[in-house]
Short mmCIF file of C-alpha atoms in Angstrom, two decimals:
data_model
loop_
_atom_site.label_atom_id
_atom_site.label_comp_id
_atom_site.label_asym_id
_atom_site.label_seq_id
_atom_site.Cartn_x
_atom_site.Cartn_y
_atom_site.Cartn_z
CA UNK A 19 -31.43 -20.75 -14.53
CA UNK A 20 -33.84 -18.51 -16.44
CA UNK A 21 -37.15 -19.88 -17.70
CA UNK A 22 -35.88 -19.97 -21.30
CA UNK A 23 -32.73 -21.89 -20.37
CA UNK A 24 -34.77 -24.29 -18.22
CA UNK A 25 -37.18 -24.89 -21.10
CA UNK A 26 -34.47 -25.44 -23.74
CA UNK A 27 -32.49 -27.76 -21.45
CA UNK A 28 -35.27 -30.34 -21.76
CA UNK A 29 -34.42 -30.87 -25.43
CA UNK A 30 -31.11 -32.57 -24.52
CA UNK A 31 -32.77 -35.95 -24.34
CA UNK A 32 -31.48 -38.41 -26.94
CA UNK A 33 -35.03 -39.52 -27.69
CA UNK A 34 -36.26 -35.99 -28.31
CA UNK A 35 -33.27 -35.22 -30.52
CA UNK A 36 -34.04 -38.35 -32.52
CA UNK A 37 -37.65 -37.25 -32.99
CA UNK A 38 -36.63 -33.75 -34.01
CA UNK A 39 -34.16 -35.22 -36.53
CA UNK A 40 -36.95 -37.36 -37.98
CA UNK A 41 -39.19 -34.30 -38.19
CA UNK A 42 -36.48 -32.37 -40.03
CA UNK A 43 -35.92 -35.20 -42.49
CA UNK A 44 -39.65 -35.41 -43.19
CA UNK A 45 -39.78 -31.66 -43.82
CA UNK A 46 -36.86 -31.89 -46.26
CA UNK A 47 -38.54 -34.72 -48.16
CA UNK A 48 -41.80 -32.78 -48.54
CA UNK A 49 -43.90 -34.41 -45.81
CA UNK A 50 -44.63 -31.21 -43.94
CA UNK A 51 -47.77 -32.57 -42.30
CA UNK A 52 -45.91 -35.41 -40.66
CA UNK A 53 -43.10 -33.06 -39.67
CA UNK A 54 -45.53 -30.66 -37.99
CA UNK A 55 -47.26 -33.50 -36.15
CA UNK A 56 -44.00 -34.84 -34.69
CA UNK A 57 -42.80 -31.34 -33.78
CA UNK A 58 -46.11 -30.58 -32.08
CA UNK A 59 -45.98 -33.79 -30.07
CA UNK A 60 -42.43 -33.02 -28.89
CA UNK A 61 -43.35 -29.42 -28.04
CA UNK A 62 -46.44 -30.40 -26.06
CA UNK A 63 -44.52 -33.09 -24.16
CA UNK A 64 -41.69 -30.74 -23.21
CA UNK A 65 -44.15 -27.97 -22.29
CA UNK A 66 -46.09 -30.29 -19.95
CA UNK A 67 -42.88 -31.40 -18.28
CA UNK A 68 -41.63 -27.83 -17.91
CA UNK A 69 -44.97 -26.51 -16.61
CA UNK A 70 -45.26 -29.27 -13.99
CA UNK A 71 -41.78 -28.64 -12.60
CA UNK A 72 -42.25 -24.86 -12.76
CA UNK A 73 -45.42 -25.07 -10.69
CA UNK A 74 -43.73 -27.38 -8.18
CA UNK A 75 -40.81 -24.94 -7.94
CA UNK A 76 -43.18 -22.08 -7.13
CA UNK A 77 -44.78 -24.12 -4.34
CA UNK A 78 -41.35 -24.98 -2.90
CA UNK A 79 -40.33 -21.31 -2.99
CA UNK A 80 -43.50 -20.41 -1.09
CA UNK A 81 -42.66 -23.08 1.51
CA UNK A 82 -39.14 -21.69 1.87
CA UNK A 83 -40.56 -18.24 2.56
CA UNK A 84 -43.00 -19.60 5.12
CA UNK A 85 -40.18 -21.27 7.09
CA UNK A 86 -37.60 -18.55 6.53
CA UNK A 87 -35.05 -18.16 9.31
CA UNK A 88 -35.38 -14.91 11.25
CA UNK A 89 -32.78 -12.96 13.18
CA UNK A 90 -32.91 -10.10 15.65
CA UNK A 91 -31.69 -6.87 14.07
CA UNK A 92 -31.28 -3.37 15.48
CA UNK A 93 -32.20 -0.62 13.04
CA UNK A 94 -32.43 3.04 14.09
CA UNK A 95 -31.98 1.87 17.67
CA UNK A 96 -35.08 -0.34 17.59
CA UNK A 97 -34.81 -4.16 17.80
CA UNK A 98 -36.94 -6.21 15.42
CA UNK A 99 -37.14 -9.77 14.09
CA UNK A 100 -36.68 -9.91 10.33
CA UNK A 101 -36.07 -12.65 7.77
CA UNK A 102 -32.43 -13.42 7.02
CA UNK A 103 -33.00 -12.59 3.35
CA UNK A 104 -33.80 -8.99 4.34
CA UNK A 105 -30.41 -8.38 5.98
CA UNK A 106 -28.15 -5.81 4.33
CA UNK A 107 -24.58 -4.72 5.02
CA UNK A 108 -24.59 -2.21 7.84
CA UNK A 109 -27.27 -3.94 9.91
CA UNK A 110 -26.54 -4.62 13.57
CA UNK A 111 -27.76 -8.00 14.82
CA UNK A 112 -27.91 -9.68 18.21
CA UNK A 113 -26.71 -13.27 18.60
CA UNK A 114 -27.02 -15.62 21.56
CA UNK A 115 -26.62 -19.34 22.24
CA UNK A 116 -28.42 -21.45 19.67
CA UNK A 117 -28.64 -18.78 16.95
CA UNK A 118 -27.53 -19.49 13.41
CA UNK A 119 -25.17 -16.88 11.99
CA UNK A 120 -27.00 -15.44 8.96
CA UNK A 121 -24.20 -13.46 7.31
CA UNK A 122 -20.56 -12.40 7.58
CA UNK A 123 -19.94 -9.62 10.06
CA UNK A 124 -17.65 -8.02 12.59
CA UNK A 125 -18.15 -8.50 16.31
CA UNK A 126 -18.91 -5.16 18.01
CA UNK A 127 -19.75 -6.45 21.49
CA UNK A 128 -19.20 -9.92 22.95
CA UNK A 129 -19.60 -11.67 26.27
CA UNK A 130 -18.43 -15.26 26.62
CA UNK A 131 -19.27 -15.66 22.93
CA UNK A 132 -18.28 -19.01 21.40
CA UNK A 133 -19.06 -20.02 17.82
CA UNK A 134 -19.04 -23.33 16.00
CA UNK A 135 -17.73 -22.77 12.47
CA UNK A 136 -16.82 -26.36 11.58
CA UNK A 137 -18.71 -26.10 8.28
CA UNK A 138 -16.24 -23.45 7.15
CA UNK A 139 -12.95 -24.44 8.74
CA UNK A 140 -13.34 -28.09 9.70
CA UNK A 141 -12.42 -27.21 13.28
CA UNK A 142 -14.84 -29.09 15.52
CA UNK A 143 -14.06 -27.16 18.72
CA UNK A 144 -15.90 -23.89 19.47
CA UNK A 145 -13.99 -20.68 18.80
CA UNK A 146 -14.25 -17.67 21.10
CA UNK A 147 -14.95 -14.35 19.40
CA UNK A 148 -13.89 -10.96 20.73
CA UNK A 149 -14.63 -7.38 19.81
CA UNK A 150 -11.82 -5.12 18.67
CA UNK A 151 -9.04 -5.07 16.09
CA UNK A 152 -6.65 -7.91 15.36
CA UNK A 153 -2.95 -7.53 16.03
CA UNK A 154 -2.21 -8.62 12.46
CA UNK A 155 -4.23 -9.33 9.35
CA UNK A 156 -5.93 -12.73 9.47
CA UNK A 157 -4.56 -15.22 6.97
CA UNK A 158 -7.54 -17.57 7.23
CA UNK A 159 -10.95 -17.80 8.89
CA UNK A 160 -9.52 -19.48 12.00
CA UNK A 161 -7.48 -16.38 12.80
CA UNK A 162 -10.39 -13.94 12.35
CA UNK A 163 -11.42 -13.94 16.01
CA UNK A 164 -13.24 -10.63 15.72
CA UNK A 165 -15.58 -11.77 12.92
CA UNK A 166 -18.34 -14.32 12.43
CA UNK A 167 -19.31 -16.03 9.20
CA UNK A 168 -22.51 -17.39 7.72
CA UNK A 169 -22.80 -21.14 8.15
CA UNK A 170 -21.69 -21.05 11.77
CA UNK A 171 -23.78 -21.09 14.93
CA UNK A 172 -23.53 -19.50 18.35
CA UNK A 173 -22.67 -22.06 21.04
CA UNK A 174 -22.73 -19.86 24.11
CA UNK A 175 -22.71 -16.27 25.25
CA UNK A 176 -24.06 -13.28 23.41
CA UNK A 177 -22.77 -10.71 20.94
CA UNK A 178 -23.66 -7.83 18.69
CA UNK A 179 -22.42 -8.11 15.13
CA UNK A 180 -22.16 -5.54 12.35
CA UNK A 181 -23.11 -7.20 9.05
CA UNK A 182 -20.50 -6.80 6.30
CA UNK A 183 -21.40 -9.37 3.63
CA UNK A 184 -24.68 -11.12 2.84
CA UNK A 185 -25.96 -13.67 0.33
CA UNK A 186 -23.50 -14.66 -2.36
CA UNK A 187 -20.86 -12.35 -0.89
CA UNK A 188 -20.33 -14.51 2.20
CA UNK A 189 -17.45 -16.93 2.63
CA UNK A 190 -19.89 -19.83 2.92
CA UNK A 191 -21.50 -19.00 -0.44
CA UNK A 192 -18.11 -18.79 -2.14
CA UNK A 193 -17.22 -22.25 -0.82
CA UNK A 194 -20.60 -23.59 -1.93
CA UNK A 195 -20.25 -22.12 -5.42
CA UNK A 196 -16.80 -23.66 -5.73
CA UNK A 197 -18.23 -27.06 -4.88
CA UNK A 198 -21.24 -26.67 -7.14
CA UNK A 199 -21.44 -29.35 -9.77
CA UNK A 200 -24.02 -30.76 -12.06
CA UNK A 201 -26.14 -33.41 -10.39
CA UNK A 202 -25.67 -36.96 -11.69
CA UNK A 203 -28.40 -38.28 -14.00
CA UNK A 204 -31.17 -40.28 -12.39
CA UNK A 205 -31.86 -43.94 -13.17
CA UNK A 206 -34.87 -42.87 -15.21
CA UNK A 207 -32.85 -40.40 -17.28
CA UNK A 208 -30.18 -43.03 -17.89
CA UNK A 209 -32.83 -45.51 -18.99
CA UNK A 210 -34.39 -43.07 -21.45
CA UNK A 211 -30.95 -42.10 -22.73
CA UNK A 212 -29.93 -45.72 -23.27
CA UNK A 213 -33.23 -46.44 -25.01
CA UNK A 214 -32.76 -43.44 -27.30
CA UNK A 215 -29.21 -44.50 -28.18
CA UNK A 216 -30.35 -48.08 -28.80
CA UNK A 217 -33.23 -46.91 -30.98
CA UNK A 218 -30.88 -44.64 -32.94
CA UNK A 219 -28.40 -47.46 -33.56
CA UNK A 220 -31.12 -49.89 -34.64
CA UNK A 221 -32.71 -47.30 -36.93
CA UNK A 222 -29.39 -46.45 -38.56
CA UNK A 223 -28.56 -50.15 -38.96
CA UNK A 224 -31.91 -50.96 -40.57
CA UNK A 225 -31.77 -47.94 -42.89
CA UNK A 226 -28.27 -48.83 -44.07
CA UNK A 227 -29.29 -52.47 -44.47
CA UNK A 228 -32.32 -51.53 -46.60
CA UNK A 229 -30.17 -49.23 -48.75
CA UNK A 230 -27.54 -51.90 -49.27
CA UNK A 231 -30.13 -54.56 -50.11
CA UNK A 232 -31.89 -52.28 -52.61
CA UNK A 233 -28.55 -51.31 -54.13
CA UNK A 234 -27.62 -54.99 -54.40
CA UNK A 235 -30.97 -55.70 -56.13
CA UNK A 236 -30.35 -52.76 -58.49
CA UNK A 237 -33.35 -50.75 -57.30
CA UNK A 238 -33.50 -46.98 -58.00
CA UNK A 239 -31.33 -45.17 -55.47
CA UNK A 240 -33.75 -42.25 -54.93
CA UNK A 241 -36.70 -44.52 -54.26
CA UNK A 242 -34.58 -46.65 -51.97
CA UNK A 243 -33.47 -43.56 -50.03
CA UNK A 244 -37.03 -42.31 -49.61
CA UNK A 245 -38.15 -45.76 -48.48
CA UNK A 246 -35.32 -45.91 -45.95
CA UNK A 247 -36.25 -42.49 -44.58
CA UNK A 248 -39.87 -43.54 -44.27
CA UNK A 249 -38.74 -46.66 -42.46
CA UNK A 250 -36.60 -44.60 -40.06
CA UNK A 251 -39.51 -42.30 -39.30
CA UNK A 252 -41.79 -45.27 -38.76
CA UNK A 253 -39.37 -46.82 -36.29
CA UNK A 254 -39.20 -43.62 -34.23
CA UNK A 255 -41.58 -43.69 -31.20
CA UNK A 256 -43.18 -40.29 -31.70
CA UNK A 257 -45.71 -40.64 -28.88
CA UNK A 258 -43.31 -42.05 -26.28
CA UNK A 259 -42.25 -38.66 -24.79
CA UNK A 260 -45.90 -37.63 -24.54
CA UNK A 261 -46.84 -40.92 -22.85
CA UNK A 262 -43.97 -40.61 -20.37
CA UNK A 263 -44.78 -37.00 -19.49
CA UNK A 264 -48.51 -37.58 -19.09
CA UNK A 265 -47.94 -40.69 -16.96
CA UNK A 266 -45.44 -38.98 -14.66
CA UNK A 267 -47.63 -35.87 -14.44
CA UNK A 268 -50.55 -38.04 -13.39
CA UNK A 269 -48.35 -39.52 -10.67
CA UNK A 270 -47.33 -36.01 -9.54
CA UNK A 271 -50.99 -34.99 -9.26
CA UNK A 272 -51.83 -38.09 -7.22
CA UNK A 273 -48.89 -37.41 -4.88
CA UNK A 274 -49.93 -33.76 -4.55
CA UNK A 275 -53.27 -34.96 -3.18
CA UNK A 276 -51.26 -36.67 -0.42
CA UNK A 277 -49.41 -33.38 0.26
CA UNK A 278 -46.19 -34.46 -1.48
CA UNK A 279 -44.59 -31.93 -3.82
CA UNK A 280 -42.73 -33.38 -6.82
CA UNK A 281 -40.15 -30.91 -8.14
CA UNK A 282 -38.81 -33.19 -10.87
CA UNK A 283 -41.04 -35.69 -12.61
CA UNK A 284 -38.23 -38.24 -12.93
CA UNK A 285 -38.15 -38.51 -9.13
CA UNK A 286 -41.45 -40.43 -9.23
CA UNK A 287 -39.81 -43.26 -11.17
CA UNK A 288 -36.83 -43.31 -8.80
CA UNK A 289 -39.15 -43.50 -5.79
CA UNK A 290 -41.11 -46.33 -7.37
CA UNK A 291 -37.93 -48.32 -8.04
CA UNK A 292 -36.89 -48.32 -4.37
CA UNK A 293 -36.97 -51.59 -2.48
CA UNK A 294 -35.99 -50.11 0.89
CA UNK A 295 -36.36 -46.46 1.93
CA UNK A 296 -34.35 -45.43 5.00
CA UNK A 297 -35.14 -42.16 6.75
CA UNK A 298 -34.05 -40.46 9.94
CA UNK A 299 -36.86 -39.31 12.23
CA UNK A 300 -36.16 -35.99 13.91
CA UNK A 301 -38.21 -34.32 16.59
CA UNK A 302 -40.99 -36.23 18.26
CA UNK A 303 -44.29 -37.88 17.38
CA UNK A 304 -45.99 -36.35 20.42
CA UNK A 305 -47.00 -32.73 21.06
CA UNK A 306 -43.32 -31.68 21.28
CA UNK A 307 -43.87 -30.04 24.65
CA UNK A 308 -42.40 -30.67 28.12
CA UNK A 309 -44.49 -30.50 31.28
CA UNK A 310 -43.12 -30.17 34.80
CA UNK A 311 -44.44 -33.08 36.90
CA UNK A 312 -42.43 -32.73 40.14
CA UNK A 313 -39.84 -30.52 41.78
CA UNK A 314 -37.80 -32.48 44.31
CA UNK A 315 -34.63 -31.92 46.28
CA UNK A 316 -31.58 -34.13 46.61
CA UNK A 317 -33.40 -36.47 49.00
CA UNK A 318 -36.25 -37.03 46.55
CA UNK A 319 -38.90 -35.07 48.48
CA UNK A 320 -41.05 -32.26 47.09
CA UNK A 321 -39.40 -28.87 47.53
CA UNK A 322 -40.88 -25.46 46.78
CA UNK A 323 -37.36 -24.01 47.10
CA UNK A 324 -36.18 -26.06 44.10
CA UNK A 325 -39.04 -24.73 41.99
CA UNK A 326 -38.32 -21.16 43.08
CA UNK A 327 -34.63 -21.37 42.16
CA UNK A 328 -35.37 -23.00 38.81
CA UNK A 329 -38.03 -20.38 38.09
CA UNK A 330 -35.62 -17.53 38.86
CA UNK A 331 -33.01 -19.07 36.56
CA UNK A 332 -35.44 -19.50 33.67
CA UNK A 333 -37.03 -16.09 34.18
CA UNK A 334 -33.87 -13.97 34.28
CA UNK A 335 -31.74 -15.73 31.65
CA UNK A 336 -31.38 -13.82 28.38
CA UNK A 337 -30.16 -16.61 26.16
CA UNK A 338 -32.13 -19.12 24.14
CA UNK A 339 -35.23 -20.32 25.98
CA UNK A 340 -35.47 -24.10 25.92
CA UNK A 341 -38.66 -26.18 26.20
CA UNK A 342 -37.54 -26.96 29.76
CA UNK A 343 -37.58 -23.24 30.58
CA UNK A 344 -41.07 -22.93 29.13
CA UNK A 345 -42.28 -25.81 31.30
CA UNK A 346 -40.82 -24.21 34.44
CA UNK A 347 -42.21 -20.76 33.65
CA UNK A 348 -45.66 -22.26 33.13
CA UNK A 349 -45.87 -23.08 36.86
CA UNK A 350 -48.10 -20.67 38.82
CA UNK A 351 -47.52 -19.13 42.21
CA UNK A 352 -43.83 -18.17 41.99
CA UNK A 353 -43.06 -14.49 42.72
CA UNK A 354 -40.04 -12.77 41.14
CA UNK A 355 -40.86 -9.10 41.78
CA UNK A 356 -38.62 -8.98 44.85
CA UNK A 357 -35.57 -10.18 42.93
CA UNK A 358 -33.18 -8.20 40.74
CA UNK A 359 -30.68 -9.68 38.30
CA UNK A 360 -27.02 -8.83 38.90
CA UNK A 361 -25.09 -10.99 36.44
CA UNK A 362 -25.37 -14.02 34.20
CA UNK A 363 -23.14 -16.90 33.17
CA UNK A 364 -24.38 -17.89 29.68
CA UNK A 365 -24.89 -21.48 28.67
CA UNK A 366 -21.92 -23.32 27.20
CA UNK A 367 -21.28 -26.93 26.36
CA UNK A 368 -18.47 -27.29 28.87
CA UNK A 369 -20.53 -26.35 31.95
CA UNK A 370 -23.80 -27.50 30.31
CA UNK A 371 -25.78 -24.96 32.26
CA UNK A 372 -26.75 -21.31 32.44
CA UNK A 373 -26.34 -19.46 35.73
CA UNK A 374 -27.85 -16.21 36.95
CA UNK A 375 -26.92 -14.14 39.99
CA UNK A 376 -29.86 -12.39 41.63
CA UNK A 377 -30.36 -10.29 44.74
CA UNK A 378 -33.40 -10.28 46.99
CA UNK A 379 -34.85 -6.92 48.04
CA UNK A 380 -37.48 -7.08 50.78
#
């Protein structure tokens, strides 16, 4: 949403609406000073909240740009790695095993190219893609065997794809927009809302009770009304929004010092209310590198021939280089100048291997 909409959306709180109502009543009864004080407190509280989340959003956007996914594109005949956000319809990209499909496009060239598009179709098995026209118009994504779609990933093989739709024009974005819904309120928001409703009910009950008692005692109606209004204003916690915002902002600053970005201040309260936090560790706690310790044959003895064959495989393959390939290629002393590549069988999850055919020229 725009900055103005994001700022105004913070006034939906029951507590803030109650304070603004009290400020309006005070202005109508002639107490403009009190009305201005309450309005200023509400404005400062909302501004602090909005500014904190706006700054956090800018930091998150910067992080997104720093870890943006890149793809290999061919423009004017020259290959280059660019960010996915910079793709436009008409670009020609290269895809190989392990690549994420960044946009919707038509397959121009393909060799043993299989794609996983379960996120779009629910089909868990890889689908082979071919270049060329379809015999008949595709009725759904499963039948579009000459096209790839954002949200999928290349399982094996390689292909060249002509980009047709990017960003919000992709099939994946249309599905995502159809599923978009407003996030449920947090426990903190529910607590503040319930407190505001409770305070409103109690205030209305006390004001009506005071009016009825004064009317029963035959007091002047106007004086009784003004006294009830003053009582309602006195029961309204004017400083509570400011206290909440300042306290949560202080928590956000303390977490920022520990390199934790808080996008929404209410999340601090939710985190503090947790008894057990479960998380899934991905990757590794080590250096995330593989080192080749031995190269042995089927009998368990050291074999230079095994290293040579593995090195040729890792050197000549054109697909996604794995950490295992990097470890093999880091070994010194293996010569590949006398070999020429003839063909390649790309990696796939059925064979679970990549094969290269080379010829030796003395």
